[in-house]
């Protein structure tokens, strides 16, 4: 595959976002070219950390600082990158190939000062933001999508056993529920659906996960919708919720929960401001559309990678493909010939210990799921497409109870 345009002037390569995606791109470029100017602009400190650790760290008594593998400053120095930390990109002008920047620190005296910076090649690696439904006001609830916010929550939880409600039993919600339980907290996990992971797996599979989660001691409330959260005078939070008649036919009338903290894990969305300004093909739910073999967006000289990007209408929100995607971007921006990135959906593995859940392919809740193996210890199901080909497989293993 030949590169789009190998000419790179002094503006060099600009990367927006210092998460795993942005840093992978830097590593991949530096593996091929030690000198080309790279600027990394990020609204946080740019510190390098492994985000999947955020759902394992509390039970391991790890603070945010413990999870930082290198500070942004040190990592930038080691990779010969100009780091603009605590800086937000607010606009992209694709005609002049310039970005508009603002300080991301509201307390900063230059908060209102704008600056501009040019790019030859631009990589959008700006991640996705947690969705906060109206009933979960951002100022009352936590999220674990960023190390900074995680760190504040971890500090609160380190003071002793507390009651935490987690809203949303997708992978992140289900993992953090177990992690908090292991750390000695009381955990209530609430989801609209009758079982965890119901948005990606069929009921027969999710029923096993619900069973494992409950038998572990997590109070799983399936088929309930949080209707309001209120701060009480003693600082605790009142979580009001109601049964969804369509899912939960046996629900008893319910008293509001009184908890110390609420964590929202209700999905991610991609901010539309920069994609719109850049004129790239974009869907708010799934992200910036890229051409899979090159990771190019629909706008010249702009690439996308990580949580903000989607391939074939499917968001790409896992760590495993980042290295190969970043290598392709590196070759393409440097004007090197390459074979093209070949996208394979990554293997998805739930990090919970109470049950082992492994998924390959592109799973979805509905569709022609067929049982391949079924026993008390194991369930294997295939999702068949219209041509009867396997498009996803889920393997669930329950830990065998130890013999006494
Ligand atoms: C709790 C948790 C557990 C996970 N566990 C797993 C797992 O086990 N396995 C797995 O494969 N995946 C897992 N994931 C998903 C994986 O971690 C993410 O897909 C990946 O880390 C996303 O990296 P990113 O760089 O695209 O986004 P982010 O880490 O969100 O980084 C985005 C960066 O962009 C910056 N930014 C955003 N907007 C702007 C702007 N306008 N201007 C400047 N900077 C901006 C932000 O400050 C940030 O630095 C997990 C995710 C979470 C939240």
Short mmCIF file of C-alpha atoms and ligand atoms in Angstrom, two decimals:
data_model
loop_
_atom_site.label_atom_id
_atom_site.label_comp_id
_atom_site.label_asym_id
_atom_site.label_seq_id
_atom_site.Cartn_x
_atom_site.Cartn_y
_atom_site.Cartn_z
CA UNK A 1 0.00 0.00 0.00
CA UNK A 2 1.50 3.37 -0.87
CA UNK A 3 1.23 6.30 1.49
CA UNK A 4 -1.18 9.16 1.02
CA UNK A 5 1.41 11.91 0.85
CA UNK A 6 4.89 11.42 2.12
CA UNK A 7 5.75 15.09 2.41
CA UNK A 8 5.97 16.28 5.95
CA UNK A 9 6.99 19.88 6.59
CA UNK A 10 8.17 21.38 9.83
CA UNK A 11 4.79 21.21 11.50
CA UNK A 12 5.29 17.48 11.65
CA UNK A 13 2.84 15.07 13.15
CA UNK A 14 0.35 16.23 15.75
CA UNK A 15 -1.45 13.71 17.95
CA UNK A 16 -4.50 14.67 20.00
CA UNK A 17 -4.88 12.51 23.11
CA UNK A 18 -2.35 10.82 25.41
CA UNK A 19 -4.22 7.63 26.22
CA UNK A 20 -3.03 4.19 25.18
CA UNK A 21 -3.89 4.97 21.55
CA UNK A 22 -1.89 8.22 21.32
CA UNK A 23 1.18 6.75 23.04
CA UNK A 24 1.07 3.61 20.86
CA UNK A 25 1.23 5.84 17.78
CA UNK A 26 4.25 7.66 19.21
CA UNK A 27 6.04 4.38 19.95
CA UNK A 28 5.31 3.12 16.44
CA UNK A 29 6.55 6.30 14.75
CA UNK A 30 9.70 6.45 16.86
CA UNK A 31 10.46 2.81 16.02
CA UNK A 32 10.82 3.97 12.41
CA UNK A 33 11.90 7.59 12.69
CA UNK A 34 13.69 9.09 15.66
CA UNK A 35 13.63 12.68 14.46
CA UNK A 36 10.41 13.64 12.73
CA UNK A 37 8.73 16.37 14.82
CA UNK A 38 5.85 15.01 16.90
CA UNK A 39 3.61 17.15 19.09
CA UNK A 40 1.30 15.47 21.58
CA UNK A 41 -1.59 17.63 22.75
CA UNK A 42 -3.66 16.34 25.62
CA UNK A 43 -6.17 17.80 28.03
CA UNK A 44 -4.70 15.72 30.88
CA UNK A 45 -1.15 15.36 32.22
CA UNK A 46 -0.18 12.89 29.53
CA UNK A 47 0.92 10.33 32.14
CA UNK A 48 1.23 6.81 30.71
CA UNK A 49 -0.91 4.16 32.37
CA UNK A 50 -2.69 0.96 31.41
CA UNK A 51 -6.38 1.80 31.53
CA UNK A 52 -7.65 -1.81 31.94
CA UNK A 53 -6.00 -1.75 35.39
CA UNK A 54 -8.69 0.68 36.59
CA UNK A 55 -11.08 -2.24 37.17
CA UNK A 56 -8.50 -4.26 39.11
CA UNK A 57 -6.63 -1.66 41.12
CA UNK A 58 -8.85 -0.94 44.11
CA UNK A 59 -8.73 -4.47 45.48
CA UNK A 60 -4.97 -4.38 44.93
CA UNK A 61 -4.85 -1.19 47.02
CA UNK A 62 -3.25 0.71 44.15
CA UNK A 63 -3.62 4.46 43.94
CA UNK A 64 -3.63 6.43 40.70
CA UNK A 65 0.05 7.29 41.27
CA UNK A 66 0.88 3.57 41.61
CA UNK A 67 -0.63 2.96 38.16
CA UNK A 68 1.41 5.61 36.33
CA UNK A 69 4.15 3.87 34.36
CA UNK A 70 5.83 7.13 33.32
CA UNK A 71 4.83 10.74 33.78
CA UNK A 72 3.86 12.58 30.63
CA UNK A 73 6.94 14.78 30.94
CA UNK A 74 9.34 11.83 31.28
CA UNK A 75 7.65 9.82 28.53
CA UNK A 76 7.74 12.81 26.17
CA UNK A 77 11.42 13.36 26.86
CA UNK A 78 12.21 9.68 26.31
CA UNK A 79 10.43 9.69 22.94
CA UNK A 80 11.59 13.12 21.75
CA UNK A 81 8.05 14.47 21.65
CA UNK A 82 6.84 18.01 22.32
CA UNK A 83 4.14 17.58 24.96
CA UNK A 84 1.39 20.15 25.35
CA UNK A 85 -0.26 18.79 28.49
CA UNK A 86 -3.37 20.21 30.13
CA UNK A 87 -4.22 21.67 26.76
CA UNK A 88 -7.48 21.13 24.95
CA UNK A 89 -7.92 21.23 21.21
CA UNK A 90 -11.09 23.18 20.52
CA UNK A 91 -11.12 23.51 16.74
CA UNK A 92 -9.59 22.11 13.57
CA UNK A 93 -9.18 24.12 10.38
CA UNK A 94 -8.49 21.61 7.63
CA UNK A 95 -7.83 24.27 4.99
CA UNK A 96 -4.91 25.85 6.83
CA UNK A 97 -4.19 22.58 8.71
CA UNK A 98 -4.24 24.37 12.03
CA UNK A 99 -5.60 23.52 15.45
CA UNK A 100 -6.94 25.92 18.02
CA UNK A 101 -5.85 25.28 21.59
CA UNK A 102 -6.92 26.42 25.02
CA UNK A 103 -5.61 25.63 28.50
CA UNK A 104 -7.61 22.76 29.97
CA UNK A 105 -7.05 24.08 33.51
CA UNK A 106 -9.80 26.49 34.39
CA UNK A 107 -7.68 27.85 37.23
CA UNK A 108 -4.94 28.66 34.75
CA UNK A 109 -4.60 32.43 34.18
CA UNK A 110 -4.22 31.71 30.47
CA UNK A 111 -7.44 29.68 30.41
CA UNK A 112 -9.02 32.09 27.97
CA UNK A 113 -5.91 32.54 25.80
CA UNK A 114 -6.14 30.76 22.52
CA UNK A 115 -3.13 29.50 20.62
CA UNK A 116 -2.87 27.87 17.22
CA UNK A 117 -0.58 25.13 15.98
CA UNK A 118 -0.12 23.72 12.50
CA UNK A 119 0.00 20.08 11.49
CA UNK A 120 1.14 18.15 8.44
CA UNK A 121 -0.45 14.94 9.63
CA UNK A 122 -3.01 14.82 12.41
CA UNK A 123 -3.89 11.77 14.50
CA UNK A 124 -7.15 11.89 16.44
CA UNK A 125 -6.69 9.71 19.54
CA UNK A 126 -9.01 11.59 21.82
CA UNK A 127 -10.96 8.68 23.26
CA UNK A 128 -14.64 8.66 24.16
CA UNK A 129 -16.54 10.18 27.08
CA UNK A 130 -18.79 8.42 29.58
CA UNK A 131 -22.48 8.91 28.96
CA UNK A 132 -24.34 10.33 31.96
CA UNK A 133 -28.09 9.82 31.58
CA UNK A 134 -30.23 12.65 33.06
CA UNK A 135 -30.95 10.58 36.16
CA UNK A 136 -27.19 10.27 36.84
CA UNK A 137 -25.95 13.87 37.15
CA UNK A 138 -22.22 14.07 36.49
CA UNK A 139 -21.60 16.06 39.67
CA UNK A 140 -23.05 13.28 41.86
CA UNK A 141 -21.61 10.17 40.27
CA UNK A 142 -18.17 8.74 39.53
CA UNK A 143 -16.83 7.13 36.39
CA UNK A 144 -13.74 4.99 35.86
CA UNK A 145 -12.89 6.03 32.31
CA UNK A 146 -9.91 8.15 33.28
CA UNK A 147 -7.12 7.72 35.82
CA UNK A 148 -7.63 11.16 37.36
CA UNK A 149 -11.27 10.57 38.30
CA UNK A 150 -10.45 6.99 39.28
CA UNK A 151 -7.78 8.33 41.64
CA UNK A 152 -10.28 10.59 43.43
CA UNK A 153 -12.68 7.66 43.88
CA UNK A 154 -9.90 5.35 45.04
CA UNK A 155 -8.89 7.86 47.74
CA UNK A 156 -12.47 8.01 49.07
CA UNK A 157 -12.84 4.23 49.07
CA UNK A 158 -9.49 3.71 50.79
CA UNK A 159 -10.93 5.21 53.98
CA UNK A 160 -12.94 2.06 54.82
CA UNK A 161 -15.73 -0.24 53.75
CA UNK A 162 -18.56 1.59 51.99
CA UNK A 163 -21.71 0.89 50.00
CA UNK A 164 -21.28 1.56 46.30
CA UNK A 165 -24.00 1.40 43.65
CA UNK A 166 -22.77 0.75 40.13
CA UNK A 167 -25.17 1.64 37.35
CA UNK A 168 -24.61 -0.33 34.16
CA UNK A 169 -23.56 -3.98 34.05
CA UNK A 170 -21.51 -4.00 30.87
CA UNK A 171 -17.93 -5.21 31.05
CA UNK A 172 -16.59 -2.24 33.03
CA UNK A 173 -19.48 -2.22 35.53
CA UNK A 174 -19.32 -5.98 36.04
CA UNK A 175 -15.55 -5.92 36.53
CA UNK A 176 -15.46 -3.00 38.94
CA UNK A 177 -18.31 -4.57 40.94
CA UNK A 178 -16.14 -7.61 41.66
CA UNK A 179 -13.07 -5.49 42.31
CA UNK A 180 -14.90 -3.37 44.92
CA UNK A 181 -16.41 -6.45 46.53
CA UNK A 182 -12.95 -7.99 46.83
CA UNK A 183 -11.76 -4.74 48.41
CA UNK A 184 -14.37 -5.21 51.17
CA UNK A 185 -17.12 -2.86 49.98
CA UNK A 186 -20.84 -3.57 49.79
CA UNK A 187 -21.80 -3.52 46.12
CA UNK A 188 -25.12 -3.10 44.35
CA UNK A 189 -25.01 -3.50 40.57
CA UNK A 190 -28.04 -2.13 38.70
CA UNK A 191 -28.89 -2.71 35.06
CA UNK A 192 -31.85 -2.18 32.76
CA UNK A 193 -31.44 -5.74 31.56
CA UNK A 194 -32.06 -8.90 33.53
CA UNK A 195 -28.38 -9.92 33.55
CA UNK A 196 -24.90 -8.44 33.06
CA UNK A 197 -23.44 -8.16 29.54
CA UNK A 198 -26.94 -8.41 28.05
CA UNK A 199 -26.06 -5.97 25.30
CA UNK A 200 -23.52 -8.33 23.78
CA UNK A 201 -24.52 -11.87 24.72
CA UNK A 202 -27.68 -14.02 24.58
CA UNK A 203 -29.82 -14.65 27.69
CA UNK A 204 -28.64 -18.23 28.11
CA UNK A 205 -25.06 -16.98 28.52
CA UNK A 206 -25.81 -13.90 30.58
CA UNK A 207 -27.96 -15.89 33.04
CA UNK A 208 -24.78 -17.75 34.09
CA UNK A 209 -22.95 -14.49 34.59
CA UNK A 210 -25.82 -13.10 36.70
CA UNK A 211 -25.78 -16.24 38.80
CA UNK A 212 -22.00 -16.03 39.37
CA UNK A 213 -22.15 -12.34 40.25
CA UNK A 214 -24.98 -12.86 42.74
CA UNK A 215 -23.50 -15.93 44.39
CA UNK A 216 -20.34 -13.96 44.96
CA UNK A 217 -22.23 -11.49 47.14
CA UNK A 218 -22.93 -8.66 44.72
CA UNK A 219 -26.48 -7.37 45.03
CA UNK A 220 -27.45 -7.52 41.35
CA UNK A 221 -30.65 -5.64 40.48
CA UNK A 222 -31.54 -6.65 36.94
CA UNK A 223 -34.44 -5.05 35.11
CA UNK A 224 -34.33 -1.80 37.05
CA UNK A 225 -33.85 1.77 35.91
CA UNK A 226 -32.40 4.45 38.13
CA UNK A 227 -34.85 7.34 38.13
CA UNK A 228 -33.07 9.85 40.39
CA UNK A 229 -30.09 10.38 42.65
CA UNK A 230 -30.27 12.85 45.51
CA UNK A 231 -27.61 14.00 47.97
CA UNK A 232 -28.87 13.63 51.56
CA UNK A 233 -27.94 15.97 54.41
CA UNK A 234 -25.48 13.41 55.83
CA UNK A 235 -23.61 13.30 52.50
CA UNK A 236 -24.95 9.90 51.46
CA UNK A 237 -26.76 9.41 48.16
CA UNK A 238 -30.31 8.23 47.74
CA UNK A 239 -30.72 6.16 44.59
CA UNK A 240 -34.33 5.86 43.45
CA UNK A 241 -35.06 3.23 40.86
CA UNK A 242 -38.00 1.53 39.29
CA UNK A 243 -38.68 -1.88 37.80
CA UNK A 244 -38.93 -2.10 34.05
CA UNK A 245 -42.12 -4.04 33.49
CA UNK A 246 -40.86 -5.33 30.13
CA UNK A 247 -37.88 -7.08 31.76
CA UNK A 248 -38.77 -7.54 35.37
CA UNK A 249 -42.19 -9.12 35.72
CA UNK A 250 -41.77 -10.26 39.31
CA UNK A 251 -40.43 -7.08 40.84
CA UNK A 252 -41.54 -6.11 44.33
CA UNK A 253 -42.09 -2.42 45.13
CA UNK A 254 -38.70 -1.07 46.08
CA UNK A 255 -37.32 1.35 48.64
CA UNK A 256 -34.61 3.73 47.42
CA UNK A 257 -31.06 2.62 48.13
CA UNK A 258 -28.89 4.69 50.43
CA UNK A 259 -25.27 4.47 49.35
CA UNK A 260 -21.94 6.24 49.81
CA UNK A 261 -21.06 6.40 46.13
CA UNK A 262 -22.55 5.82 42.71
CA UNK A 263 -20.44 4.83 39.73
CA UNK A 264 -21.92 5.29 36.27
CA UNK A 265 -20.79 2.79 33.66
CA UNK A 266 -23.53 3.45 31.18
CA UNK A 267 -21.55 3.55 27.96
CA UNK A 268 -19.37 5.89 25.97
CA UNK A 269 -19.95 8.53 23.35
CA UNK A 270 -17.55 10.41 21.11
CA UNK A 271 -17.58 14.19 21.36
CA UNK A 272 -18.66 15.54 17.99
CA UNK A 273 -16.87 18.90 18.14
CA UNK A 274 -13.51 18.02 16.59
CA UNK A 275 -14.81 15.39 14.14
CA UNK A 276 -17.39 17.90 12.90
CA UNK A 277 -14.81 20.67 12.58
CA UNK A 278 -12.47 18.29 10.76
CA UNK A 279 -15.30 17.21 8.45
CA UNK A 280 -14.55 13.52 8.99
CA UNK A 281 -17.23 10.85 8.54
CA UNK A 282 -18.51 10.33 12.04
CA UNK A 283 -21.23 8.70 14.13
CA UNK A 284 -21.63 9.92 17.72
CA UNK A 285 -22.31 6.44 19.06
CA UNK A 286 -19.68 4.46 17.18
CA UNK A 287 -17.08 7.15 16.46
CA UNK A 288 -14.92 8.41 13.61
CA UNK A 289 -15.11 6.25 10.51
CA UNK A 290 -11.73 5.12 9.16
CA UNK A 291 -10.57 3.22 6.13
CA UNK A 292 -9.41 0.02 7.87
CA UNK A 293 -6.26 -0.73 5.81
CA UNK A 294 -4.82 2.77 6.35
CA UNK A 295 -6.64 4.16 9.43
CA UNK A 296 -7.20 7.32 7.37
CA UNK A 297 -10.35 9.30 7.97
CA UNK A 298 -12.36 10.79 5.13
CA UNK A 299 -10.39 14.08 5.47
CA UNK A 300 -6.91 14.31 3.95
CA UNK A 301 -3.97 13.98 6.36
CA UNK A 302 -6.16 13.04 9.33
CA UNK A 303 -6.10 9.61 10.98
CA UNK A 304 -8.04 8.20 13.93
CA UNK A 305 -7.30 5.44 16.45
CA UNK A 306 -8.58 4.17 19.79
CA UNK A 307 -11.92 4.70 21.50
CA UNK A 308 -12.85 7.59 19.18
CA UNK A 309 -12.67 5.41 16.05
CA UNK A 310 -14.82 2.74 14.42
CA UNK A 311 -14.24 0.16 11.70
CA UNK A 312 -17.16 -1.13 9.62
CA UNK A 313 -19.61 0.59 11.96
CA UNK A 314 -18.21 -1.15 15.05
CA UNK A 315 -16.37 0.90 17.70
CA UNK A 316 -12.81 -0.28 18.35
CA UNK A 317 -12.58 0.03 22.14
CA UNK A 318 -10.03 -2.61 23.11
CA UNK A 319 -6.30 -2.49 23.72
CA UNK A 320 -5.14 -5.49 21.66
CA UNK A 321 -5.53 -3.99 18.14
CA UNK A 322 -3.82 -0.70 19.05
CA UNK A 323 -0.26 -1.83 18.36
CA UNK A 324 -0.97 -3.00 14.78
CA UNK A 325 -3.18 0.02 14.09
CA UNK A 326 -0.50 2.39 15.38
CA UNK A 327 2.16 0.66 13.24
CA UNK A 328 0.01 1.21 10.16
CA UNK A 329 -0.52 4.89 10.99
CA UNK A 330 3.23 5.26 11.51
CA UNK A 331 4.05 3.76 8.11
CA UNK A 332 1.35 5.77 6.41
CA UNK A 333 2.31 9.16 7.89
CA UNK A 334 6.01 8.51 7.23
CA UNK A 335 5.32 7.65 3.62
CA UNK A 336 6.56 4.07 3.96
CA UNK A 337 5.00 1.26 1.96
CA UNK A 338 2.95 -1.14 4.05
CA UNK A 339 0.64 -4.09 3.60
CA UNK A 340 -2.37 -2.39 5.15
CA UNK A 341 -3.88 -3.03 8.53
CA UNK A 342 -6.03 -6.14 8.57
CA UNK A 343 -8.75 -5.77 11.15
CA UNK A 344 -9.68 -8.76 13.25
CA UNK A 345 -12.04 -8.26 16.15
CA UNK A 346 -9.99 -8.80 19.32
CA UNK A 347 -10.70 -11.56 21.81
CA UNK A 348 -12.76 -10.08 24.63
CA UNK A 349 -12.11 -11.40 28.11
CA UNK A 350 -14.00 -10.36 31.22
CA UNK A 351 -11.50 -9.84 34.05
CA UNK A 352 -13.83 -11.25 36.73
CA UNK A 353 -12.64 -14.26 38.71
CA UNK A 354 -16.07 -15.56 39.78
CA UNK A 355 -16.70 -16.66 36.20
CA UNK A 356 -14.59 -16.84 33.06
CA UNK A 357 -16.14 -15.20 29.99
CA UNK A 358 -14.31 -15.16 26.68
CA UNK A 359 -15.74 -13.89 23.41
CA UNK A 360 -14.34 -13.94 19.88
CA UNK A 361 -15.80 -12.35 16.75
CA UNK A 362 -18.41 -9.60 16.84
CA UNK A 363 -21.01 -10.59 19.43
CA UNK A 364 -24.51 -9.14 19.73
CA UNK A 365 -27.36 -9.86 22.06
CA UNK A 366 -29.85 -11.01 19.47
CA UNK A 367 -29.36 -13.34 16.54
CA UNK A 368 -29.03 -17.01 15.83
CA UNK A 369 -26.99 -18.19 18.85
CA UNK A 370 -26.53 -21.95 18.98
CA UNK A 371 -25.31 -24.02 21.89
CA UNK A 372 -22.15 -26.01 21.11
CA UNK A 373 -21.32 -27.32 24.58
CA UNK A 374 -23.39 -27.16 27.73
CA UNK A 375 -22.54 -28.54 31.16
CA UNK A 376 -22.53 -27.17 34.70
CA UNK A 377 -18.93 -26.07 34.24
CA UNK A 378 -18.99 -24.84 30.68
CA UNK A 379 -21.20 -23.19 28.09
CA UNK A 380 -20.04 -22.57 24.53
CA UNK A 381 -22.32 -20.83 22.05
CA UNK A 382 -21.81 -19.74 18.44
CA UNK A 383 -23.56 -16.83 16.76
CA UNK A 384 -24.40 -17.83 13.20
CA UNK A 385 -24.92 -15.28 10.44
CA UNK A 386 -27.40 -15.55 7.56
CA UNK A 387 -25.01 -17.85 5.70
CA UNK A 388 -24.71 -20.09 8.78
CA UNK A 389 -21.12 -18.99 9.34
CA UNK A 390 -19.87 -18.41 12.87
CA UNK A 391 -19.60 -14.66 13.48
CA UNK A 392 -18.96 -14.84 17.25
CA UNK A 393 -18.35 -17.45 19.93
CA UNK A 394 -18.77 -17.13 23.67
CA UNK A 395 -17.11 -19.52 26.09
CA UNK A 396 -18.19 -19.36 29.71
CA UNK A 397 -16.49 -21.42 32.39
CA UNK A 398 -17.60 -21.57 35.96
CA UNK A 399 -14.83 -22.20 38.42
CA UNK A 400 -15.06 -25.73 39.78
CA UNK A 401 -15.82 -25.63 43.51
CA UNK A 402 -12.78 -26.76 45.47
CA UNK A 403 -13.16 -30.20 47.06
CA UNK A 404 -12.74 -30.06 50.82
C1 LIG B 1 -12.22 0.65 33.38
C2 LIG B 1 -11.85 0.15 32.03
C3 LIG B 1 -11.36 -1.14 31.88
C4 LIG B 1 -11.00 -1.59 30.60
N1 LIG B 1 -10.53 -2.86 30.47
C5 LIG B 1 -10.13 -3.29 29.25
C6 LIG B 1 -9.59 -4.60 29.07
O1 LIG B 1 -9.50 -5.38 30.02
N2 LIG B 1 -9.16 -4.97 27.84
C7 LIG B 1 -9.24 -4.13 26.77
O2 LIG B 1 -8.85 -4.50 25.67
N3 LIG B 1 -9.78 -2.88 26.89
C8 LIG B 1 -10.21 -2.45 28.10
N4 LIG B 1 -10.73 -1.20 28.23
C9 LIG B 1 -10.78 -0.33 27.05
C10 LIG B 1 -9.41 0.32 26.79
O3 LIG B 1 -8.80 0.66 28.00
C11 LIG B 1 -9.60 1.54 25.91
O4 LIG B 1 -10.11 1.09 24.69
C12 LIG B 1 -8.32 2.34 25.67
O5 LIG B 1 -7.61 2.58 26.86
C13 LIG B 1 -8.71 3.67 25.00
O6 LIG B 1 -7.57 4.45 24.82
P1 LIG B 1 -7.67 5.84 24.04
O7 LIG B 1 -6.28 6.37 24.01
O8 LIG B 1 -8.39 5.67 22.76
O9 LIG B 1 -8.61 6.77 24.92
P2 LIG B 1 -8.38 7.53 26.31
O10 LIG B 1 -7.62 6.71 27.27
O11 LIG B 1 -9.75 7.98 26.73
O12 LIG B 1 -7.49 8.78 25.96
C14 LIG B 1 -8.02 9.90 25.33
C15 LIG B 1 -7.06 11.06 25.53
O13 LIG B 1 -7.52 12.17 24.76
C16 LIG B 1 -7.44 13.35 25.52
N5 LIG B 1 -8.41 14.29 24.92
C17 LIG B 1 -9.74 14.10 24.70
N6 LIG B 1 -10.28 15.18 24.09
C18 LIG B 1 -9.26 16.06 23.90
C19 LIG B 1 -9.18 17.34 23.32
N7 LIG B 1 -10.24 17.96 22.77
N8 LIG B 1 -7.98 17.99 23.32
C20 LIG B 1 -6.88 17.40 23.85
N9 LIG B 1 -6.90 16.16 24.41
C21 LIG B 1 -8.08 15.50 24.42
C22 LIG B 1 -7.72 12.88 26.94
O14 LIG B 1 -7.21 13.77 27.87
C23 LIG B 1 -6.96 11.55 26.95
O15 LIG B 1 -5.59 11.77 27.22
C24 LIG B 1 -11.14 -0.74 29.48
C25 LIG B 1 -11.66 0.55 29.64
C26 LIG B 1 -12.01 1.00 30.91
C27 LIG B 1 -12.56 2.36 31.08
#
